[in-house]
mmCIF file of C-alpha atoms in Angstrom:
data_model
loop_
_atom_site.group_PDB
_atom_site.id
_atom_site.type_symbol
_atom_site.label_atom_id
_atom_site.label_comp_id
_atom_site.label_asym_id
_atom_site.label_seq_id
_atom_site.Cartn_x
_atom_site.Cartn_y
_atom_site.Cartn_z
ATOM 1 C CA MET A 185 -1.861 -3.172 20.726
ATOM 2 C CA THR A 186 -3.498 -6.607 20.232
ATOM 3 C CA ILE A 187 -5.150 -7.602 17.060
ATOM 4 C CA PRO A 188 -8.287 -9.298 17.598
ATOM 5 C CA SER A 189 -8.487 -13.048 16.133
ATOM 6 C CA ALA A 190 -10.376 -13.781 12.976
ATOM 7 C CA THR A 191 -13.549 -15.591 13.317
ATOM 8 C CA PRO A 192 -13.832 -18.804 11.218
ATOM 9 C CA SER A 193 -16.923 -18.143 8.476
ATOM 10 C CA PRO A 194 -18.576 -21.027 6.768
ATOM 11 C CA LYS A 195 -16.348 -23.472 4.732
ATOM 12 C CA GLY A 196 -15.287 -21.997 1.914
ATOM 13 C CA ALA A 197 -15.910 -18.402 2.869
ATOM 14 C CA HIS A 198 -13.566 -15.901 4.295
ATOM 15 C CA LEU A 199 -12.334 -15.397 7.596
ATOM 16 C CA VAL A 200 -14.734 -12.650 9.362
ATOM 17 C CA PRO A 201 -12.198 -11.077 11.782
ATOM 18 C CA THR A 202 -14.308 -8.924 14.505
ATOM 19 C CA VAL A 203 -13.469 -4.935 14.825
ATOM 20 C CA PRO A 204 -14.677 -3.450 17.759
ATOM 21 C CA PRO A 205 -15.807 0.396 17.076
ATOM 22 C CA THR A 206 -12.685 1.344 20.211
ATOM 23 C CA LEU A 207 -10.190 0.709 17.747
ATOM 24 C CA ILE A 208 -11.422 3.151 15.273
ATOM 25 C CA GLU A 209 -12.787 6.013 17.755
ATOM 26 C CA PRO A 210 -9.310 7.317 18.971
ATOM 27 C CA VAL A 211 -8.319 7.277 14.889
ATOM 28 C CA GLN A 212 -7.417 10.605 13.739
ATOM 29 C CA TYR A 213 -5.101 10.116 10.863
ATOM 30 C CA LEU A 214 -5.928 8.007 7.681
ATOM 31 C CA LEU A 215 -2.553 6.317 6.663
ATOM 32 C CA CYS A 216 -2.883 5.481 3.322
ATOM 33 C CA ASP A 217 -0.307 3.087 1.146
ATOM 34 C CA ALA A 218 -0.204 5.083 -2.400
ATOM 35 C CA ASP A 219 0.469 1.811 -5.043
ATOM 36 C CA GLY A 220 -2.133 -0.447 -6.039
ATOM 37 C CA ASN A 221 -4.215 0.938 -3.139
ATOM 38 C CA LEU A 222 -5.244 4.950 -3.791
ATOM 39 C CA PHE A 223 -4.792 4.345 -7.641
ATOM 40 C CA PRO A 224 -4.021 1.087 -9.831
ATOM 41 C CA SER A 225 -0.936 1.657 -10.536
ATOM 42 C CA GLU A 226 0.707 -1.816 -10.073
ATOM 43 C CA GLU A 227 0.600 -3.171 -13.202
ATOM 44 C CA PRO A 228 1.936 -0.160 -15.577
ATOM 45 C CA ALA A 229 4.584 0.039 -12.714
ATOM 46 C CA PHE A 230 5.814 -2.968 -13.396
ATOM 47 C CA ASP A 231 5.147 -2.735 -17.020
ATOM 48 C CA ALA A 232 7.733 -0.207 -17.235
ATOM 49 C CA SER A 233 9.995 -1.536 -13.820
ATOM 50 C CA THR A 234 10.347 -4.801 -15.692
ATOM 51 C CA GLU A 235 12.729 -3.819 -18.493
ATOM 52 C CA VAL A 236 15.016 -1.869 -16.196
ATOM 53 C CA THR A 237 15.060 -5.176 -13.833
ATOM 54 C CA ASN A 238 15.932 -7.278 -16.308
ATOM 55 C CA ALA A 239 18.875 -4.957 -18.149
ATOM 56 C CA PHE A 240 20.041 -4.665 -14.217
ATOM 57 C CA LEU A 241 20.107 -8.579 -14.423
ATOM 58 C CA ALA A 242 21.793 -8.897 -17.286
ATOM 59 C CA SER A 243 24.323 -6.478 -16.623
ATOM 60 C CA VAL A 244 25.578 -8.675 -13.664
ATOM 61 C CA GLY A 245 25.615 -11.423 -15.260
ATOM 62 C CA ILE A 246 21.765 -13.226 -14.123
ATOM 63 C CA ASP A 247 20.570 -15.185 -17.002
ATOM 64 C CA ARG A 248 16.988 -14.888 -15.244
ATOM 65 C CA ARG A 249 14.559 -12.954 -16.855
ATOM 66 C CA TYR A 250 11.147 -11.228 -15.764
ATOM 67 C CA THR A 251 7.667 -10.767 -17.090
ATOM 68 C CA ALA A 252 5.641 -8.119 -15.735
ATOM 69 C CA ASP A 253 3.441 -10.405 -13.968
ATOM 70 C CA GLU A 254 6.121 -12.846 -12.584
ATOM 71 C CA LEU A 255 7.945 -9.331 -11.218
ATOM 72 C CA ARG A 256 4.751 -7.960 -9.636
ATOM 73 C CA HIS A 257 4.083 -11.245 -7.714
ATOM 74 C CA ALA A 258 7.347 -11.298 -6.583
ATOM 75 C CA ALA A 259 7.895 -7.741 -5.404
ATOM 76 C CA THR A 260 4.477 -6.107 -4.468
ATOM 77 C CA GLY A 261 4.864 -3.979 -1.359
ATOM 78 C CA ARG A 262 8.513 -3.753 -1.753
ATOM 79 C CA ASN A 263 10.586 -1.070 -3.536
ATOM 80 C CA PHE A 264 12.983 -1.575 -6.671
ATOM 81 C CA ARG A 265 16.065 -1.506 -4.105
ATOM 82 C CA SER A 266 14.895 -3.910 -2.088
ATOM 83 C CA THR A 267 13.458 -6.268 -5.095
ATOM 84 C CA ALA A 268 16.897 -6.022 -7.023
ATOM 85 C CA LEU A 269 19.153 -6.570 -4.014
ATOM 86 C CA THR A 270 16.806 -9.800 -3.382
ATOM 87 C CA LEU A 271 17.062 -10.936 -6.877
ATOM 88 C CA ALA A 272 21.012 -10.429 -7.146
ATOM 89 C CA ALA A 273 21.206 -12.163 -3.980
ATOM 90 C CA GLU A 274 19.222 -14.792 -4.620
ATOM 91 C CA ALA A 275 20.952 -15.939 -7.873
ATOM 92 C CA GLY A 276 24.505 -15.638 -5.949
ATOM 93 C CA VAL A 277 25.275 -12.310 -6.368
ATOM 94 C CA PRO A 278 25.155 -10.294 -3.149
ATOM 95 C CA ASP A 279 27.642 -7.277 -3.756
ATOM 96 C CA VAL A 280 26.227 -5.487 -6.583
ATOM 97 C CA ASP A 281 25.720 -1.375 -7.014
ATOM 98 C CA VAL A 282 22.398 -1.271 -7.387
ATOM 99 C CA GLU A 283 21.738 2.689 -6.924
ATOM 100 C CA PRO A 284 22.548 3.751 -10.799
ATOM 101 C CA TRP A 285 19.862 1.446 -11.563
ATOM 102 C CA VAL A 286 17.207 2.466 -8.424
ATOM 103 C CA ALA A 287 17.659 5.841 -10.177
ATOM 104 C CA GLU A 288 16.726 4.267 -13.808
ATOM 105 C CA GLU A 289 13.900 2.357 -12.741
ATOM 106 C CA ARG A 290 12.797 5.633 -10.470
ATOM 107 C CA ARG A 291 12.817 7.623 -13.768
ATOM 108 C CA ALA A 292 10.859 5.202 -15.972
ATOM 109 C CA VAL A 293 8.588 4.133 -13.541
ATOM 110 C CA THR A 294 7.385 8.020 -13.076
ATOM 111 C CA GLU A 295 7.416 8.765 -16.587
ATOM 112 C CA HIS A 296 5.385 6.001 -17.708
ATOM 113 C CA LEU A 297 2.618 6.503 -14.149
ATOM 114 C CA GLY A 298 2.397 10.163 -14.966
ATOM 115 C CA THR A 299 1.230 9.560 -18.582
ATOM 116 C CA THR A 300 -1.361 6.590 -17.814
ATOM 117 C CA LEU A 301 -2.716 7.039 -14.254
ATOM 118 C CA ARG A 302 -6.137 9.022 -14.453
ATOM 119 C CA PRO A 303 -8.524 10.294 -11.738
ATOM 120 C CA HIS A 304 -10.698 7.593 -10.307
ATOM 121 C CA GLY A 305 -13.969 9.294 -9.113
ATOM 122 C CA PRO A 306 -15.242 7.290 -6.512
ATOM 123 C CA THR A 307 -11.878 6.907 -4.648
ATOM 124 C CA LEU A 308 -12.021 10.769 -4.662
ATOM 125 C CA ASP A 309 -15.588 10.684 -3.436
ATOM 126 C CA ALA A 310 -14.715 8.662 -0.915
ATOM 127 C CA LEU A 311 -11.958 10.179 0.093
ATOM 128 C CA GLY A 312 -13.007 13.880 0.556
ATOM 129 C CA ALA A 313 -15.569 12.182 2.921
ATOM 130 C CA LEU A 314 -13.255 10.942 5.266
ATOM 131 C CA ALA A 315 -11.482 13.936 5.294
ATOM 132 C CA GLY A 316 -13.863 15.813 7.154
ATOM 133 C CA PRO A 317 -13.439 14.331 10.588
ATOM 134 C CA LEU A 318 -9.751 12.567 9.597
ATOM 135 C CA GLN A 319 -6.592 13.788 7.814
ATOM 136 C CA LEU A 320 -5.161 12.175 5.237
ATOM 137 C CA ALA A 321 -1.510 10.901 4.994
ATOM 138 C CA ALA A 322 0.121 8.784 2.644
ATOM 139 C CA VAL A 323 2.661 6.029 3.664
ATOM 140 C CA SER A 324 4.656 4.430 0.739
ATOM 141 C CA SER A 325 7.889 2.385 -0.357
ATOM 142 C CA SER A 326 8.239 4.621 -3.278
ATOM 143 C CA ALA A 327 9.762 8.010 -4.191
ATOM 144 C CA LEU A 328 8.616 10.892 -3.362
ATOM 145 C CA SER A 329 9.189 12.054 -7.055
ATOM 146 C CA ARG A 330 6.594 9.234 -8.475
ATOM 147 C CA LEU A 331 4.382 9.717 -5.454
ATOM 148 C CA ALA A 332 4.002 13.610 -6.764
ATOM 149 C CA ALA A 333 3.334 12.124 -10.548
ATOM 150 C CA CYS A 334 0.728 9.646 -9.248
ATOM 151 C CA PHE A 335 -1.155 12.022 -7.057
ATOM 152 C CA THR A 336 -1.130 14.737 -9.710
ATOM 153 C CA ALA A 337 -2.050 12.459 -12.248
ATOM 154 C CA THR A 338 -4.888 10.787 -10.157
ATOM 155 C CA GLY A 339 -6.488 14.303 -8.687
ATOM 156 C CA LEU A 340 -4.856 13.915 -5.086
ATOM 157 C CA ASP A 341 -3.000 16.734 -4.866
ATOM 158 C CA GLU A 342 -5.401 18.448 -2.261
ATOM 159 C CA LEU A 343 -6.375 15.645 -0.152
ATOM 160 C CA ILE A 344 -2.894 14.560 0.467
ATOM 161 C CA PRO A 345 -0.693 17.509 0.162
ATOM 162 C CA PRO A 346 3.096 16.723 -0.334
ATOM 163 C CA ALA A 347 3.566 17.497 3.542
ATOM 164 C CA ARG A 348 1.715 15.010 4.224
ATOM 165 C CA ARG A 349 3.256 12.079 1.982
ATOM 166 C CA TYR A 350 5.675 9.865 3.598
ATOM 167 C CA SER A 351 8.596 7.387 1.947
ATOM 168 C CA ALA A 352 10.632 4.462 2.814
ATOM 169 C CA GLU A 353 12.651 5.325 -0.051
ATOM 170 C CA ASP A 354 12.981 9.307 0.603
ATOM 171 C CA SER A 355 12.118 10.064 4.436
ATOM 172 C CA LEU A 356 14.354 7.697 6.176
ATOM 173 C CA PRO A 357 17.874 8.202 7.139
ATOM 174 C CA VAL A 358 18.427 5.135 5.613
ATOM 175 C CA PRO A 359 16.219 4.012 2.550
ATOM 176 C CA THR A 360 14.137 1.203 3.545
ATOM 177 C CA SER A 361 10.793 -0.787 2.316
ATOM 178 C CA LYS A 362 8.400 -2.629 3.225
ATOM 179 C CA PRO A 363 7.442 -4.928 5.336
ATOM 180 C CA ASP A 364 9.919 -2.838 7.939
ATOM 181 C CA PRO A 365 7.939 -1.145 9.697
ATOM 182 C CA ALA A 366 10.105 2.294 10.092
ATOM 183 C CA VAL A 367 8.148 4.242 7.707
ATOM 184 C CA TYR A 368 4.796 3.499 9.374
ATOM 185 C CA ARG A 369 6.840 4.363 12.807
ATOM 186 C CA HIS A 370 8.341 7.753 11.018
ATOM 187 C CA ALA A 371 5.053 9.068 9.814
ATOM 188 C CA CYS A 372 3.271 8.747 13.127
ATOM 189 C CA ALA A 373 6.277 10.737 14.807
ATOM 190 C CA ALA A 374 6.442 13.100 12.178
ATOM 191 C CA LEU A 375 2.261 13.941 12.376
ATOM 192 C CA GLY A 376 2.489 14.061 16.245
ATOM 193 C CA ILE A 377 0.170 10.854 16.959
ATOM 194 C CA ALA A 378 0.741 7.538 18.693
ATOM 195 C CA PRO A 379 0.170 4.630 16.301
ATOM 196 C CA GLU A 380 -2.892 3.883 18.025
ATOM 197 C CA GLN A 381 -3.969 6.850 16.405
ATOM 198 C CA GLY A 382 -3.216 6.209 12.643
ATOM 199 C CA LEU A 383 -5.381 3.425 10.544
ATOM 200 C CA ALA A 384 -3.773 2.191 7.837
ATOM 201 C CA VAL A 385 -4.965 1.050 4.688
ATOM 202 C CA GLU A 386 -3.054 -1.471 2.348
ATOM 203 C CA ASP A 387 -3.384 -3.789 -0.892
ATOM 204 C CA ALA A 388 -0.472 -6.277 -0.311
ATOM 205 C CA VAL A 389 0.450 -8.295 2.470
ATOM 206 C CA ALA A 390 4.491 -6.614 2.821
ATOM 207 C CA GLY A 391 2.013 -2.942 3.870
ATOM 208 C CA VAL A 392 -0.163 -4.748 6.430
ATOM 209 C CA ARG A 393 3.015 -6.001 7.906
ATOM 210 C CA SER A 394 4.658 -2.789 8.151
ATOM 211 C CA ALA A 395 1.823 -0.771 9.552
ATOM 212 C CA VAL A 396 0.989 -3.575 12.179
ATOM 213 C CA GLY A 397 4.823 -3.809 13.275
ATOM 214 C CA ALA A 398 4.465 -0.340 13.874
ATOM 215 C CA GLY A 399 1.307 -0.525 15.860
ATOM 216 C CA CYS A 400 -1.243 1.001 13.791
ATOM 217 C CA PRO A 401 -4.502 -0.369 13.182
ATOM 218 C CA THR A 402 -5.050 -1.678 9.608
ATOM 219 C CA VAL A 403 -7.369 -2.739 7.052
ATOM 220 C CA GLY A 404 -7.090 -4.354 4.176
ATOM 221 C CA ASN A 405 -8.209 -2.862 0.595
ATOM 222 C CA LEU A 406 -8.898 -5.147 -2.568
ATOM 223 C CA LEU A 407 -10.367 -2.163 -4.921
ATOM 224 C CA PHE A 408 -7.263 -2.431 -7.385
ATOM 225 C CA VAL A 409 -6.330 -5.822 -6.849
ATOM 226 C CA LEU A 410 -7.216 -8.313 -9.873
ATOM 227 C CA PRO A 411 -10.926 -10.274 -9.420
ATOM 228 C CA GLU A 412 -8.989 -13.068 -10.027
ATOM 229 C CA GLU A 413 -6.665 -12.702 -6.984
ATOM 230 C CA ARG A 414 -8.926 -11.414 -4.528
ATOM 231 C CA ALA A 415 -9.644 -14.042 -2.440
ATOM 232 C CA ALA A 416 -6.481 -15.369 -2.017
ATOM 233 C CA ARG A 417 -5.274 -11.716 -1.409
ATOM 234 C CA ALA A 418 -7.984 -11.398 1.325
ATOM 235 C CA GLU A 419 -6.820 -13.946 3.209
ATOM 236 C CA ALA A 420 -3.564 -13.243 3.140
ATOM 237 C CA LEU A 421 -4.109 -9.474 4.111
ATOM 238 C CA LEU A 422 -5.754 -10.777 7.153
ATOM 239 C CA ALA A 423 -3.545 -13.521 8.099
ATOM 240 C CA ALA A 424 -1.021 -10.553 7.992
ATOM 241 C CA GLY A 425 -3.139 -8.751 10.836
ATOM 242 C CA ALA A 426 -5.689 -6.538 8.988
ATOM 243 C CA LEU A 427 -8.551 -6.226 11.188
ATOM 244 C CA THR A 428 -10.628 -6.553 8.187
ATOM 245 C CA VAL A 429 -10.913 -6.435 4.297
ATOM 246 C CA VAL A 430 -12.885 -3.970 2.293
ATOM 247 C CA GLU A 431 -13.397 -3.845 -1.619
ATOM 248 C CA SER A 432 -13.840 0.168 -2.149
ATOM 249 C CA TRP A 433 -12.499 3.129 -0.254
ATOM 250 C CA GLN A 434 -16.681 3.777 -0.154
ATOM 251 C CA GLU A 435 -17.523 0.695 1.630
ATOM 252 C CA LEU A 436 -14.019 2.214 4.159
ATOM 253 C CA ALA A 437 -15.616 5.371 4.426
ATOM 254 C CA ASP A 438 -19.298 4.083 5.641
ATOM 255 C CA LEU A 439 -17.267 1.836 7.859
ATOM 256 C CA VAL A 440 -15.283 4.180 9.642
ATOM 257 C CA LEU A 441 -17.612 7.322 9.713
ATOM 258 C CA ALA A 442 -20.192 5.381 11.098
ATOM 259 C CA VAL A 443 -17.879 4.453 13.873
ATOM 260 C CA LEU A 444 -16.707 8.075 14.486
ATOM 261 C CA ALA A 445 -20.148 9.762 14.292
ATOM 262 C CA GLY A 446 -21.310 7.225 17.240
ATOM 263 C CA ARG A 447 -24.211 5.575 14.840
ATOM 264 C CA PRO A 448 -25.940 2.726 16.367
ATOM 265 C CA HIS A 449 -24.717 -0.900 15.346
ATOM 266 C CA ALA A 450 -21.681 0.290 13.907
ATOM 267 C CA ASP A 451 -19.712 -2.612 15.250
ATOM 268 C CA ASP A 452 -22.001 -5.065 13.561
ATOM 269 C CA ALA A 453 -21.191 -3.019 10.236
ATOM 270 C CA LEU A 454 -17.901 -3.464 10.962
ATOM 271 C CA THR A 455 -18.002 -7.274 11.604
ATOM 272 C CA GLY A 456 -19.372 -7.750 8.553
ATOM 273 C CA ALA A 457 -16.963 -5.654 6.742
ATOM 274 C CA ALA A 458 -14.648 -8.722 5.138
ATOM 275 C CA ARG A 459 -16.316 -10.773 3.012
#
């Protein structure tokens, strides 16, 4: 699939990519990244993960310690296993057993998210509208147990049931993490669709690269990105291959449903989606 190039906008504004309706019309599934995209889990997850990460680093003799914000910037879009191995290798400790720490981080984060996340009404409404003409699936780097806790806490169990959740940690023969496209390839194969029939929605650069690498048309979502980081994130998502960037699930629903309904001038609406 060829990704349309971005059209420059006035100086100081975001790039505005052109998204022909022909890329939306074949879509049968909405492939949703989970953390930071369906629910605002990134900040609370890193609060819990940072404690485990710093304990892991201490256990292998690495003096570096991270704040939750530092770790979030270093690791967003990747799972703990990938992050821990990368941090250890960068510190000159390449051969470490991270599996006990993977289990501990999963336990700590899952417990924390299950008690802190809440349903987000506008997101549930928009996803409910999208679930009419499309099927919804989750494609995540996170473990299935973590997804289960988050989906229950945020009221998403009926919209995206367990059978349509795919994890780079648990669903693949060998665990990996985005930006590896393996989890998107696996999800498309399991759902019985060609990549161009799955529209991916991602909030992180690693996720966009994963989806685009698998051949899925991809939209960036800024809904739960911190306001002060949105402009830079939008540029980064477009540079990574996102076709456009939206600021809410309702904005995505308005754009996608207009195309699927064959409404006139839907291509004009899509062209102006990124601001």
